[in-house]
């Protein structure tokens, strides 16, 4: 027993005194990989998104026919909707106003909707309303247009009414008196607008009072006040007739259908009116004066700068469109980025070349804070000089070209737009493929051509200047600039009430 105890004790002691195992060394840790830098969430702003493929440019087709009496028929067919725009275009516009009778064309064409074929104004209006339509008149320097949009099933009835409007206007004295009063009231309101005052003075400064383009189409209070019903009848007889008019039909209509309707309602129309001559080319002398229309207390100054430009069909037309667009024809243009984005002088500035049947105006304009009238005007001329000192870049030209070409389809969004475009072909005496020619001309104009035209037409020397604003500010800020003699042009007072 004792031996067993001893044996157990020795065994226990041996077990408790057993040597501990040697520790296993830890494996070395791999070096830590640095965390990647955090991406800037705004980094994408550094690269503008790439545009997708532009849609194919599809231009409308315009077709033309003539009746035996000389009436032109213009058609552009679009079958998507059962809609037809029908109207009559006239070859004489505001440029044909007799001397001292500014606004006569505007009043005469508006008189067409004051009653026709024995229907008074109310009855005529009701007849159109029965078809769910309301006709409208527009007048520009080179022509006029009266028309309306109707459902295809009402095209015949609408054209019957328009034929009466064009061929058998009442031209009654009481209707004339009402129309004249409305015109005068509209002009009196317009005389409070700096933009209208600037337009009036600008046309006079660029073309001169004797030129057909030298006055607003609407006329002025003093000229409209002199108009008589006999003036209206005389203008109508001289300007309205089949040889000086075009039936325009666009939309769900074919040329054969339009010709049939034209013969039905206009085939027996006889009148002696002929298209007027092209307005003469105005001179473009060096600037000798700065014309300003005083408006004391006005917070802004309206600046209009320009000169005679070109007529439609001029070989420089497309290059000048591009040059003018780079200069001031879109938001990213030089003039707008300068006056609006860089200097903060204005909400916006623009420029355009208005090619007409005759030589139209090339114009740049902006309304600026009155306290920067002089500096802003200086920037106008600085940008004109910059055209020569900093030639138009490929990037600027590409943006202008793309903007002008891509804007063209907007003119044809509706049957009314198609009608207006067809009427412009008639006013301006252009071929039926004019819009295709325009696209081709804009695409083919070379940088050298655009630069040459820009330097020829945007030079500062021949640019006339018209300002509307506070006279004290204009005299203080513009006088020392030595741009020419300051000449005040007081706003024309409205006629006294009778």
GROMACS .gro file of C-alpha atoms in nm:
model
  498
    1UNK     CA    1   0.000   0.000   0.000
    2UNK     CA    2   0.281   0.229   0.095
    3UNK     CA    3   0.457   0.141  -0.227
    4UNK     CA    4   0.147   0.223  -0.421
    5UNK     CA    5   0.119   0.565  -0.252
    6UNK     CA    6   0.485   0.638  -0.322
    7UNK     CA    7   0.440   0.539  -0.684
    8UNK     CA    8   0.140   0.763  -0.722
    9UNK     CA    9   0.319   1.052  -0.554
   10UNK     CA   10   0.621   1.017  -0.782
   11UNK     CA   11   0.393   1.003  -1.084
   12UNK     CA   12   0.209   1.316  -0.978
   13UNK     CA   13   0.533   1.501  -0.914
   14UNK     CA   14   0.671   1.398  -1.248
   15UNK     CA   15   0.360   1.518  -1.422
   16UNK     CA   16   0.362   1.860  -1.248
   17UNK     CA   17   0.729   1.924  -1.322
   18UNK     CA   18   0.709   1.853  -1.699
   19UNK     CA   19   0.897   2.119  -1.904
   20UNK     CA   20   0.662   2.368  -2.092
   21UNK     CA   21   0.685   2.365  -2.478
   22UNK     CA   22   0.884   2.637  -2.645
   23UNK     CA   23   0.668   2.925  -2.788
   24UNK     CA   24   0.618   2.928  -3.168
   25UNK     CA   25   0.743   3.257  -3.321
   26UNK     CA   26   0.474   3.472  -3.493
   27UNK     CA   27   0.489   3.513  -3.873
   28UNK     CA   28   0.594   3.863  -3.987
   29UNK     CA   29   0.302   4.091  -4.084
   30UNK     CA   30   0.288   4.199  -4.450
   31UNK     CA   31   0.338   4.572  -4.509
   32UNK     CA   32   0.012   4.771  -4.507
   33UNK     CA   33  -0.117   4.883  -4.849
   34UNK     CA   34  -0.205   5.257  -4.844
   35UNK     CA   35  -0.576   5.326  -4.899
   36UNK     CA   36  -0.657   5.464  -5.244
   37UNK     CA   37  -0.723   5.840  -5.248
   38UNK     CA   38  -1.089   5.937  -5.231
   39UNK     CA   39  -1.232   6.032  -5.568
   40UNK     CA   40  -1.346   6.392  -5.608
   41UNK     CA   41  -1.726   6.369  -5.649
   42UNK     CA   42  -1.712   6.679  -5.871
   43UNK     CA   43  -1.435   6.554  -6.099
   44UNK     CA   44  -1.687   6.477  -6.372
   45UNK     CA   45  -1.747   6.849  -6.412
   46UNK     CA   46  -1.403   6.885  -6.567
   47UNK     CA   47  -1.517   6.695  -6.877
   48UNK     CA   48  -1.845   6.803  -7.035
   49UNK     CA   49  -2.063   6.514  -7.149
   50UNK     CA   50  -2.016   6.419  -7.509
   51UNK     CA   51  -2.315   6.494  -7.728
   52UNK     CA   52  -2.492   6.212  -7.901
   53UNK     CA   53  -2.517   6.179  -8.272
   54UNK     CA   54  -2.715   6.473  -8.412
   55UNK     CA   55  -3.044   6.381  -8.577
   56UNK     CA   56  -3.058   6.387  -8.952
   57UNK     CA   57  -3.150   6.730  -9.082
   58UNK     CA   58  -3.475   6.697  -9.275
   59UNK     CA   59  -3.591   7.006  -9.462
   60UNK     CA   60  -3.943   7.052  -9.595
   61UNK     CA   61  -4.015   7.051  -9.965
   62UNK     CA   62  -4.178   7.361 -10.110
   63UNK     CA   63  -4.362   7.344 -10.441
   64UNK     CA   64  -4.484   7.624 -10.665
   65UNK     CA   65  -4.741   7.672 -10.940
   66UNK     CA   66  -4.900   7.971 -11.114
   67UNK     CA   67  -5.251   8.040 -11.232
   68UNK     CA   68  -5.318   8.202 -11.567
   69UNK     CA   69  -5.395   8.534 -11.397
   70UNK     CA   70  -5.049   8.542 -11.237
   71UNK     CA   71  -5.138   8.423 -10.885
   72UNK     CA   72  -4.857   8.219 -10.731
   73UNK     CA   73  -4.949   7.902 -10.538
   74UNK     CA   74  -4.700   7.779 -10.276
   75UNK     CA   75  -4.740   7.443 -10.101
   76UNK     CA   76  -4.551   7.234  -9.848
   77UNK     CA   77  -4.715   6.901  -9.772
   78UNK     CA   78  -4.709   6.747  -9.425
   79UNK     CA   79  -4.947   6.459  -9.357
   80UNK     CA   80  -4.889   6.383  -8.987
   81UNK     CA   81  -5.203   6.568  -8.873
   82UNK     CA   82  -5.524   6.668  -9.054
   83UNK     CA   83  -5.431   7.036  -9.036
   84UNK     CA   84  -5.389   7.294  -9.310
   85UNK     CA   85  -5.252   7.645  -9.288
   86UNK     CA   86  -5.401   7.863  -9.558
   87UNK     CA   87  -5.319   8.223  -9.626
   88UNK     CA   88  -5.243   8.490  -9.882
   89UNK     CA   89  -4.905   8.664  -9.903
   90UNK     CA   90  -4.866   9.012 -10.054
   91UNK     CA   91  -4.550   9.143 -10.222
   92UNK     CA   92  -4.579   9.499 -10.085
   93UNK     CA   93  -4.495   9.575  -9.723
   94UNK     CA   94  -4.410   9.871  -9.504
   95UNK     CA   95  -4.130   9.980  -9.735
   96UNK     CA   96  -4.398  10.087  -9.984
   97UNK     CA   97  -4.553  10.346  -9.752
   98UNK     CA   98  -4.567  10.683  -9.933
   99UNK     CA   99  -4.356  10.965  -9.795
  100UNK     CA  100  -4.509  11.102  -9.476
  101UNK     CA  101  -4.757  10.810  -9.459
  102UNK     CA  102  -4.562  10.565  -9.244
  103UNK     CA  103  -4.789  10.287  -9.119
  104UNK     CA  104  -5.022  10.293  -9.422
  105UNK     CA  105  -4.941   9.936  -9.529
  106UNK     CA  106  -4.990   9.813  -9.174
  107UNK     CA  107  -5.329   9.982  -9.139
  108UNK     CA  108  -5.442   9.875  -9.488
  109UNK     CA  109  -5.373   9.505  -9.437
  110UNK     CA  110  -5.533   9.509  -9.093
  111UNK     CA  111  -5.840   9.666  -9.252
  112UNK     CA  112  -5.891   9.345  -9.450
  113UNK     CA  113  -6.025   9.178  -9.134
  114UNK     CA  114  -6.256   9.470  -9.051
  115UNK     CA  115  -6.531   9.330  -9.274
  116UNK     CA  116  -6.561   9.179  -9.623
  117UNK     CA  117  -6.822   9.086  -9.885
  118UNK     CA  118  -7.090   9.276  -9.696
  119UNK     CA  119  -7.015   9.116  -9.358
  120UNK     CA  120  -6.924   9.366  -9.089
  121UNK     CA  121  -6.637   9.304  -8.847
  122UNK     CA  122  -6.849   9.104  -8.605
  123UNK     CA  123  -7.016   8.888  -8.871
  124UNK     CA  124  -6.683   8.814  -9.040
  125UNK     CA  125  -6.523   8.722  -8.711
  126UNK     CA  126  -6.817   8.496  -8.627
  127UNK     CA  127  -6.792   8.320  -8.964
  128UNK     CA  128  -6.430   8.231  -8.890
  129UNK     CA  129  -6.516   8.128  -8.535
  130UNK     CA  130  -6.778   7.888  -8.670
  131UNK     CA  131  -6.484   7.702  -8.826
  132UNK     CA  132  -6.296   7.712  -8.496
  133UNK     CA  133  -6.032   7.952  -8.622
  134UNK     CA  134  -5.918   8.310  -8.591
  135UNK     CA  135  -5.722   8.469  -8.879
  136UNK     CA  136  -5.425   8.696  -8.823
  137UNK     CA  137  -5.233   8.957  -9.021
  138UNK     CA  138  -4.859   9.021  -9.012
  139UNK     CA  139  -4.677   9.300  -9.195
  140UNK     CA  140  -4.303   9.344  -9.247
  141UNK     CA  141  -4.095   9.582  -9.460
  142UNK     CA  142  -4.103   9.352  -9.765
  143UNK     CA  143  -4.454   9.206  -9.755
  144UNK     CA  144  -4.765   9.106  -9.562
  145UNK     CA  145  -4.952   8.787  -9.484
  146UNK     CA  146  -5.308   8.705  -9.376
  147UNK     CA  147  -5.407   8.350  -9.293
  148UNK     CA  148  -5.524   8.089  -9.045
  149UNK     CA  149  -5.485   7.724  -8.945
  150UNK     CA  150  -5.785   7.495  -8.992
  151UNK     CA  151  -5.878   7.130  -8.985
  152UNK     CA  152  -5.842   6.972  -9.328
  153UNK     CA  153  -6.219   6.932  -9.361
  154UNK     CA  154  -6.265   7.308  -9.316
  155UNK     CA  155  -5.992   7.418  -9.559
  156UNK     CA  156  -6.237   7.488  -9.841
  157UNK     CA  157  -6.469   7.697  -9.622
  158UNK     CA  158  -6.180   7.889  -9.467
  159UNK     CA  159  -6.035   7.969  -9.807
  160UNK     CA  160  -6.375   8.094  -9.924
  161UNK     CA  161  -6.373   8.345  -9.636
  162UNK     CA  162  -6.011   8.444  -9.701
  163UNK     CA  163  -6.092   8.502 -10.067
  164UNK     CA  164  -6.362   8.748  -9.960
  165UNK     CA  165  -6.120   8.914  -9.717
  166UNK     CA  166  -5.856   8.961  -9.989
  167UNK     CA  167  -6.077   9.035 -10.287
  168UNK     CA  168  -6.381   9.209 -10.137
  169UNK     CA  169  -6.285   9.404  -9.825
  170UNK     CA  170  -6.551   9.651  -9.711
  171UNK     CA  171  -6.302   9.933  -9.638
  172UNK     CA  172  -6.581  10.124  -9.463
  173UNK     CA  173  -6.527  10.464  -9.304
  174UNK     CA  174  -6.643  10.364  -8.955
  175UNK     CA  175  -6.416  10.058  -8.961
  176UNK     CA  176  -6.125  10.272  -9.074
  177UNK     CA  177  -6.180  10.521  -8.793
  178UNK     CA  178  -6.184  10.240  -8.537
  179UNK     CA  179  -5.871  10.077  -8.678
  180UNK     CA  180  -5.690  10.410  -8.690
  181UNK     CA  181  -5.773  10.484  -8.327
  182UNK     CA  182  -5.647  10.141  -8.225
  183UNK     CA  183  -5.325  10.195  -8.418
  184UNK     CA  184  -5.270  10.535  -8.259
  185UNK     CA  185  -5.336  10.398  -7.912
  186UNK     CA  186  -5.085  10.119  -7.967
  187UNK     CA  187  -4.826  10.368  -8.091
  188UNK     CA  188  -4.877  10.602  -7.796
  189UNK     CA  189  -4.805  10.309  -7.564
  190UNK     CA  190  -4.506  10.210  -7.776
  191UNK     CA  191  -4.361  10.561  -7.748
  192UNK     CA  192  -4.305  10.487  -7.381
  193UNK     CA  193  -4.079  10.195  -7.468
  194UNK     CA  194  -3.705  10.267  -7.496
  195UNK     CA  195  -3.679   9.981  -7.746
  196UNK     CA  196  -3.934  10.134  -7.982
  197UNK     CA  197  -3.776  10.479  -7.951
  198UNK     CA  198  -3.438  10.326  -8.029
  199UNK     CA  199  -3.577  10.143  -8.334
  200UNK     CA  200  -3.732  10.461  -8.470
  201UNK     CA  201  -3.415  10.666  -8.431
  202UNK     CA  202  -3.193  10.380  -8.550
  203UNK     CA  203  -3.375  10.320  -8.879
  204UNK     CA  204  -3.360  10.691  -8.949
  205UNK     CA  205  -2.986  10.706  -8.864
  206UNK     CA  206  -2.892  10.402  -9.077
  207UNK     CA  207  -3.120  10.450  -9.379
  208UNK     CA  208  -3.230  10.812  -9.363
  209UNK     CA  209  -3.591  10.937  -9.352
  210UNK     CA  210  -3.635  10.917  -9.731
  211UNK     CA  211  -3.538  10.552  -9.767
  212UNK     CA  212  -3.815  10.286  -9.783
  213UNK     CA  213  -3.661  10.109  -9.481
  214UNK     CA  214  -3.614  10.431  -9.286
  215UNK     CA  215  -3.924  10.407  -9.064
  216UNK     CA  216  -4.101  10.148  -8.846
  217UNK     CA  217  -4.362   9.937  -9.026
  218UNK     CA  218  -4.621  10.044  -8.769
  219UNK     CA  219  -4.556  10.410  -8.849
  220UNK     CA  220  -4.542  10.687  -8.591
  221UNK     CA  221  -4.826  10.872  -8.422
  222UNK     CA  222  -4.770  11.179  -8.639
  223UNK     CA  223  -4.778  10.982  -8.967
  224UNK     CA  224  -5.068  10.752  -8.879
  225UNK     CA  225  -5.271  11.051  -8.768
  226UNK     CA  226  -5.260  11.189  -9.125
  227UNK     CA  227  -5.395  10.871  -9.287
  228UNK     CA  228  -5.733  10.876  -9.457
  229UNK     CA  229  -5.962  10.606  -9.591
  230UNK     CA  230  -5.873  10.722  -9.941
  231UNK     CA  231  -5.505  10.651  -9.860
  232UNK     CA  232  -5.602  10.297  -9.762
  233UNK     CA  233  -5.808  10.240 -10.078
  234UNK     CA  234  -5.527  10.378 -10.293
  235UNK     CA  235  -5.266  10.152 -10.131
  236UNK     CA  236  -5.495   9.851 -10.162
  237UNK     CA  237  -5.557   9.913 -10.531
  238UNK     CA  238  -5.188   9.959 -10.601
  239UNK     CA  239  -5.064   9.662 -10.393
  240UNK     CA  240  -5.324   9.383 -10.393
  241UNK     CA  241  -5.380   9.169 -10.701
  242UNK     CA  242  -5.302   8.821 -10.836
  243UNK     CA  243  -4.969   8.919 -10.991
  244UNK     CA  244  -4.854   9.061 -10.656
  245UNK     CA  245  -4.989   8.785 -10.430
  246UNK     CA  246  -4.945   8.418 -10.347
  247UNK     CA  247  -5.183   8.160 -10.207
  248UNK     CA  248  -4.991   7.970  -9.938
  249UNK     CA  249  -5.115   7.630  -9.819
  250UNK     CA  250  -4.914   7.400  -9.593
  251UNK     CA  251  -4.988   7.080  -9.404
  252UNK     CA  252  -5.229   6.808  -9.512
  253UNK     CA  253  -5.265   6.940  -9.865
  254UNK     CA  254  -5.107   6.856 -10.201
  255UNK     CA  255  -5.007   7.093 -10.478
  256UNK     CA  256  -5.285   6.962 -10.703
  257UNK     CA  257  -5.544   7.016 -10.430
  258UNK     CA  258  -5.416   7.367 -10.361
  259UNK     CA  259  -5.418   7.460 -10.729
  260UNK     CA  260  -5.777   7.336 -10.755
  261UNK     CA  261  -5.883   7.553 -10.462
  262UNK     CA  262  -5.688   7.849 -10.601
  263UNK     CA  263  -5.872   7.824 -10.931
  264UNK     CA  264  -6.205   7.790 -10.752
  265UNK     CA  265  -6.168   8.104 -10.539
  266UNK     CA  266  -5.908   8.316 -10.721
  267UNK     CA  267  -5.912   8.198 -11.082
  268UNK     CA  268  -6.127   8.487 -11.205
  269UNK     CA  269  -5.949   8.750 -10.994
  270UNK     CA  270  -5.834   9.048 -11.197
  271UNK     CA  271  -5.635   9.347 -11.072
  272UNK     CA  272  -5.345   9.558 -11.196
  273UNK     CA  273  -5.117   9.546 -10.889
  274UNK     CA  274  -4.757   9.446 -10.958
  275UNK     CA  275  -4.467   9.358 -10.722
  276UNK     CA  276  -4.277   9.673 -10.621
  277UNK     CA  277  -3.916   9.742 -10.719
  278UNK     CA  278  -3.634   9.638 -10.488
  279UNK     CA  279  -3.552   9.920 -10.240
  280UNK     CA  280  -3.234  10.109 -10.335
  281UNK     CA  281  -2.903  10.038 -10.165
  282UNK     CA  282  -2.835  10.296  -9.892
  283UNK     CA  283  -2.501  10.463  -9.841
  284UNK     CA  284  -2.277  10.356  -9.553
  285UNK     CA  285  -2.077  10.671  -9.471
  286UNK     CA  286  -1.839  10.704  -9.177
  287UNK     CA  287  -2.009  10.793  -8.849
  288UNK     CA  288  -2.015  11.166  -8.777
  289UNK     CA  289  -2.265  11.184  -8.494
  290UNK     CA  290  -2.415  10.995  -8.202
  291UNK     CA  291  -2.792  11.023  -8.188
  292UNK     CA  292  -2.959  11.005  -7.848
  293UNK     CA  293  -3.321  11.011  -7.741
  294UNK     CA  294  -3.343  11.186  -7.403
  295UNK     CA  295  -3.539  11.002  -7.133
  296UNK     CA  296  -3.454  11.175  -6.803
  297UNK     CA  297  -3.441  10.944  -6.504
  298UNK     CA  298  -3.423  10.622  -6.705
  299UNK     CA  299  -3.230  10.359  -6.505
  300UNK     CA  300  -3.092  10.190  -6.815
  301UNK     CA  301  -2.948  10.311  -7.142
  302UNK     CA  302  -3.057  10.140  -7.461
  303UNK     CA  303  -2.758  10.109  -7.695
  304UNK     CA  304  -2.810  10.031  -8.065
  305UNK     CA  305  -2.514  10.022  -8.302
  306UNK     CA  306  -2.529   9.933  -8.669
  307UNK     CA  307  -2.506  10.005  -9.040
  308UNK     CA  308  -2.653   9.888  -9.372
  309UNK     CA  309  -2.571   9.522  -9.424
  310UNK     CA  310  -2.661   9.309  -9.725
  311UNK     CA  311  -2.960   9.192  -9.930
  312UNK     CA  312  -3.073   8.830  -9.966
  313UNK     CA  313  -2.878   8.646 -10.230
  314UNK     CA  314  -2.558   8.839 -10.168
  315UNK     CA  315  -2.256   8.606 -10.195
  316UNK     CA  316  -2.146   8.719  -9.846
  317UNK     CA  317  -2.482   8.636  -9.683
  318UNK     CA  318  -2.389   8.308  -9.514
  319UNK     CA  319  -2.041   8.416  -9.409
  320UNK     CA  320  -2.188   8.734  -9.258
  321UNK     CA  321  -2.449   8.531  -9.068
  322UNK     CA  322  -2.168   8.327  -8.916
  323UNK     CA  323  -1.952   8.630  -8.837
  324UNK     CA  324  -2.242   8.816  -8.676
  325UNK     CA  325  -2.332   8.509  -8.472
  326UNK     CA  326  -1.979   8.483  -8.336
  327UNK     CA  327  -1.983   8.854  -8.259
  328UNK     CA  328  -2.321   8.870  -8.086
  329UNK     CA  329  -2.569   8.616  -8.219
  330UNK     CA  330  -2.594   8.365  -7.933
  331UNK     CA  331  -2.536   8.338  -7.557
  332UNK     CA  332  -2.170   8.240  -7.592
  333UNK     CA  333  -2.094   8.520  -7.838
  334UNK     CA  334  -1.814   8.766  -7.775
  335UNK     CA  335  -2.039   9.065  -7.709
  336UNK     CA  336  -2.274   8.887  -7.469
  337UNK     CA  337  -1.997   8.716  -7.275
  338UNK     CA  338  -1.823   9.051  -7.240
  339UNK     CA  339  -2.115   9.271  -7.133
  340UNK     CA  340  -2.308   9.013  -6.932
  341UNK     CA  341  -2.068   8.751  -6.798
  342UNK     CA  342  -1.741   8.945  -6.769
  343UNK     CA  343  -1.848   9.303  -6.693
  344UNK     CA  344  -2.198   9.253  -6.554
  345UNK     CA  345  -2.320   9.561  -6.741
  346UNK     CA  346  -2.631   9.399  -6.890
  347UNK     CA  347  -2.867   9.103  -6.879
  348UNK     CA  348  -2.776   9.034  -7.239
  349UNK     CA  349  -2.648   9.170  -7.568
  350UNK     CA  350  -2.711   9.058  -7.923
  351UNK     CA  351  -2.637   9.116  -8.289
  352UNK     CA  352  -2.797   9.015  -8.618
  353UNK     CA  353  -2.773   9.069  -8.992
  354UNK     CA  354  -3.124   9.120  -9.135
  355UNK     CA  355  -3.089   9.041  -9.505
  356UNK     CA  356  -3.399   9.176  -9.680
  357UNK     CA  357  -3.522   9.208 -10.038
  358UNK     CA  358  -3.308   9.520 -10.039
  359UNK     CA  359  -3.006   9.587  -9.818
  360UNK     CA  360  -3.119   9.537  -9.458
  361UNK     CA  361  -2.964   9.654  -9.131
  362UNK     CA  362  -2.674   9.493  -8.947
  363UNK     CA  363  -2.743   9.562  -8.579
  364UNK     CA  364  -2.592   9.511  -8.233
  365UNK     CA  365  -2.779   9.619  -7.921
  366UNK     CA  366  -2.809   9.594  -7.545
  367UNK     CA  367  -2.980   9.763  -7.251
  368UNK     CA  368  -2.714   9.848  -6.991
  369UNK     CA  369  -2.705  10.010  -6.648
  370UNK     CA  370  -2.700  10.383  -6.695
  371UNK     CA  371  -2.391  10.426  -6.475
  372UNK     CA  372  -2.185  10.222  -6.725
  373UNK     CA  373  -2.323  10.376  -7.046
  374UNK     CA  374  -1.984  10.501  -7.164
  375UNK     CA  375  -1.782  10.193  -7.069
  376UNK     CA  376  -2.042   9.961  -7.223
  377UNK     CA  377  -2.041  10.154  -7.550
  378UNK     CA  378  -1.662  10.134  -7.543
  379UNK     CA  379  -1.686   9.756  -7.516
  380UNK     CA  380  -1.906   9.746  -7.828
  381UNK     CA  381  -1.631   9.912  -8.027
  382UNK     CA  382  -1.362   9.714  -7.849
  383UNK     CA  383  -1.521   9.389  -7.962
  384UNK     CA  384  -1.550   9.521  -8.319
  385UNK     CA  385  -1.180   9.604  -8.321
  386UNK     CA  386  -1.115   9.266  -8.165
  387UNK     CA  387  -1.250   9.094  -8.475
  388UNK     CA  388  -0.939   9.221  -8.654
  389UNK     CA  389  -0.698   9.187  -8.361
  390UNK     CA  390  -0.826   8.847  -8.246
  391UNK     CA  391  -0.946   8.661  -8.556
  392UNK     CA  392  -1.242   8.427  -8.526
  393UNK     CA  393  -1.126   8.087  -8.403
  394UNK     CA  394  -1.219   7.746  -8.538
  395UNK     CA  395  -1.401   7.672  -8.210
  396UNK     CA  396  -1.610   7.990  -8.234
  397UNK     CA  397  -1.691   7.927  -8.597
  398UNK     CA  398  -1.793   7.567  -8.530
  399UNK     CA  399  -2.029   7.676  -8.251
  400UNK     CA  400  -2.187   7.944  -8.470
  401UNK     CA  401  -2.225   7.707  -8.765
  402UNK     CA  402  -2.383   7.435  -8.552
  403UNK     CA  403  -2.619   7.677  -8.380
  404UNK     CA  404  -2.745   7.835  -8.702
  405UNK     CA  405  -2.797   7.507  -8.885
  406UNK     CA  406  -2.963   7.328  -8.595
  407UNK     CA  407  -3.200   7.619  -8.541
  408UNK     CA  408  -3.342   7.597  -8.894
  409UNK     CA  409  -3.585   7.308  -8.828
  410UNK     CA  410  -3.749   7.518  -8.555
  411UNK     CA  411  -3.898   7.731  -8.832
  412UNK     CA  412  -4.097   7.432  -8.953
  413UNK     CA  413  -4.232   7.293  -8.626
  414UNK     CA  414  -4.593   7.371  -8.714
  415UNK     CA  415  -4.802   7.420  -9.026
  416UNK     CA  416  -4.806   7.790  -8.935
  417UNK     CA  417  -4.426   7.792  -8.938
  418UNK     CA  418  -4.426   7.623  -9.277
  419UNK     CA  419  -4.672   7.884  -9.402
  420UNK     CA  420  -4.462   8.172  -9.273
  421UNK     CA  421  -4.150   8.022  -9.432
  422UNK     CA  422  -4.327   7.982  -9.766
  423UNK     CA  423  -4.450   8.342  -9.747
  424UNK     CA  424  -4.092   8.462  -9.685
  425UNK     CA  425  -3.981   8.286 -10.003
  426UNK     CA  426  -4.243   8.488 -10.188
  427UNK     CA  427  -4.161   8.823 -10.021
  428UNK     CA  428  -3.790   8.782 -10.080
  429UNK     CA  429  -3.830   8.629 -10.428
  430UNK     CA  430  -3.621   8.325 -10.341
  431UNK     CA  431  -3.613   7.979 -10.505
  432UNK     CA  432  -3.804   7.686 -10.357
  433UNK     CA  433  -3.481   7.520 -10.236
  434UNK     CA  434  -3.369   7.830 -10.047
  435UNK     CA  435  -3.340   7.654  -9.710
  436UNK     CA  436  -3.124   7.378  -9.855
  437UNK     CA  437  -2.906   7.648 -10.010
  438UNK     CA  438  -2.879   7.815  -9.670
  439UNK     CA  439  -2.760   7.497  -9.501
  440UNK     CA  440  -2.508   7.435  -9.778
  441UNK     CA  441  -2.385   7.794  -9.762
  442UNK     CA  442  -2.336   7.780  -9.385
  443UNK     CA  443  -2.156   7.447  -9.409
  444UNK     CA  444  -1.920   7.557  -9.687
  445UNK     CA  445  -1.825   7.904  -9.562
  446UNK     CA  446  -1.452   7.890  -9.488
  447UNK     CA  447  -1.276   8.054  -9.192
  448UNK     CA  448  -1.101   8.289  -9.435
  449UNK     CA  449  -1.433   8.399  -9.589
  450UNK     CA  450  -1.595   8.456  -9.251
  451UNK     CA  451  -1.297   8.657  -9.127
  452UNK     CA  452  -1.291   8.868  -9.444
  453UNK     CA  453  -1.661   8.947  -9.420
  454UNK     CA  454  -1.637   9.018  -9.046
  455UNK     CA  455  -1.364   9.273  -9.103
  456UNK     CA  456  -1.552   9.430  -9.395
  457UNK     CA  457  -1.888   9.473  -9.220
  458UNK     CA  458  -1.806   9.493  -8.849
  459UNK     CA  459  -1.552   9.772  -8.870
  460UNK     CA  460  -1.629  10.050  -8.617
  461UNK     CA  461  -1.598  10.350  -8.854
  462UNK     CA  462  -1.929  10.308  -9.039
  463UNK     CA  463  -2.127  10.200  -8.733
  464UNK     CA  464  -2.399  10.448  -8.645
  465UNK     CA  465  -2.484  10.486  -8.275
  466UNK     CA  466  -2.824  10.546  -8.117
  467UNK     CA  467  -2.878  10.579  -7.743
  468UNK     CA  468  -3.196  10.610  -7.540
  469UNK     CA  469  -3.146  10.717  -7.182
  470UNK     CA  470  -3.081  10.990  -6.930
  471UNK     CA  471  -2.939  11.286  -7.126
  472UNK     CA  472  -2.713  11.402  -6.843
  473UNK     CA  473  -2.553  11.058  -6.818
  474UNK     CA  474  -2.510  11.033  -7.194
  475UNK     CA  475  -2.350  11.375  -7.223
  476UNK     CA  476  -2.118  11.311  -6.929
  477UNK     CA  477  -2.006  10.960  -7.027
  478UNK     CA  478  -2.033  10.948  -7.407
  479UNK     CA  479  -1.938  11.306  -7.495
  480UNK     CA  480  -1.568  11.264  -7.404
  481UNK     CA  481  -1.539  10.945  -7.613
  482UNK     CA  482  -1.512  11.147  -7.937
  483UNK     CA  483  -1.740  10.915  -8.132
  484UNK     CA  484  -1.907  11.207  -8.309
  485UNK     CA  485  -2.125  11.504  -8.232
  486UNK     CA  486  -2.398  11.432  -7.979
  487UNK     CA  487  -2.735  11.502  -8.144
  488UNK     CA  488  -3.056  11.490  -7.941
  489UNK     CA  489  -3.364  11.342  -8.108
  490UNK     CA  490  -3.671  11.426  -7.904
  491UNK     CA  491  -3.946  11.160  -7.899
  492UNK     CA  492  -4.226  11.245  -8.141
  493UNK     CA  493  -4.523  11.374  -7.945
  494UNK     CA  494  -4.854  11.193  -8.001
  495UNK     CA  495  -5.118  11.393  -8.191
  496UNK     CA  496  -5.354  11.609  -7.994
  497UNK     CA  497  -5.693  11.456  -7.924
  498UNK     CA  498  -5.963  11.581  -8.156
   0.00000   0.00000   0.00000
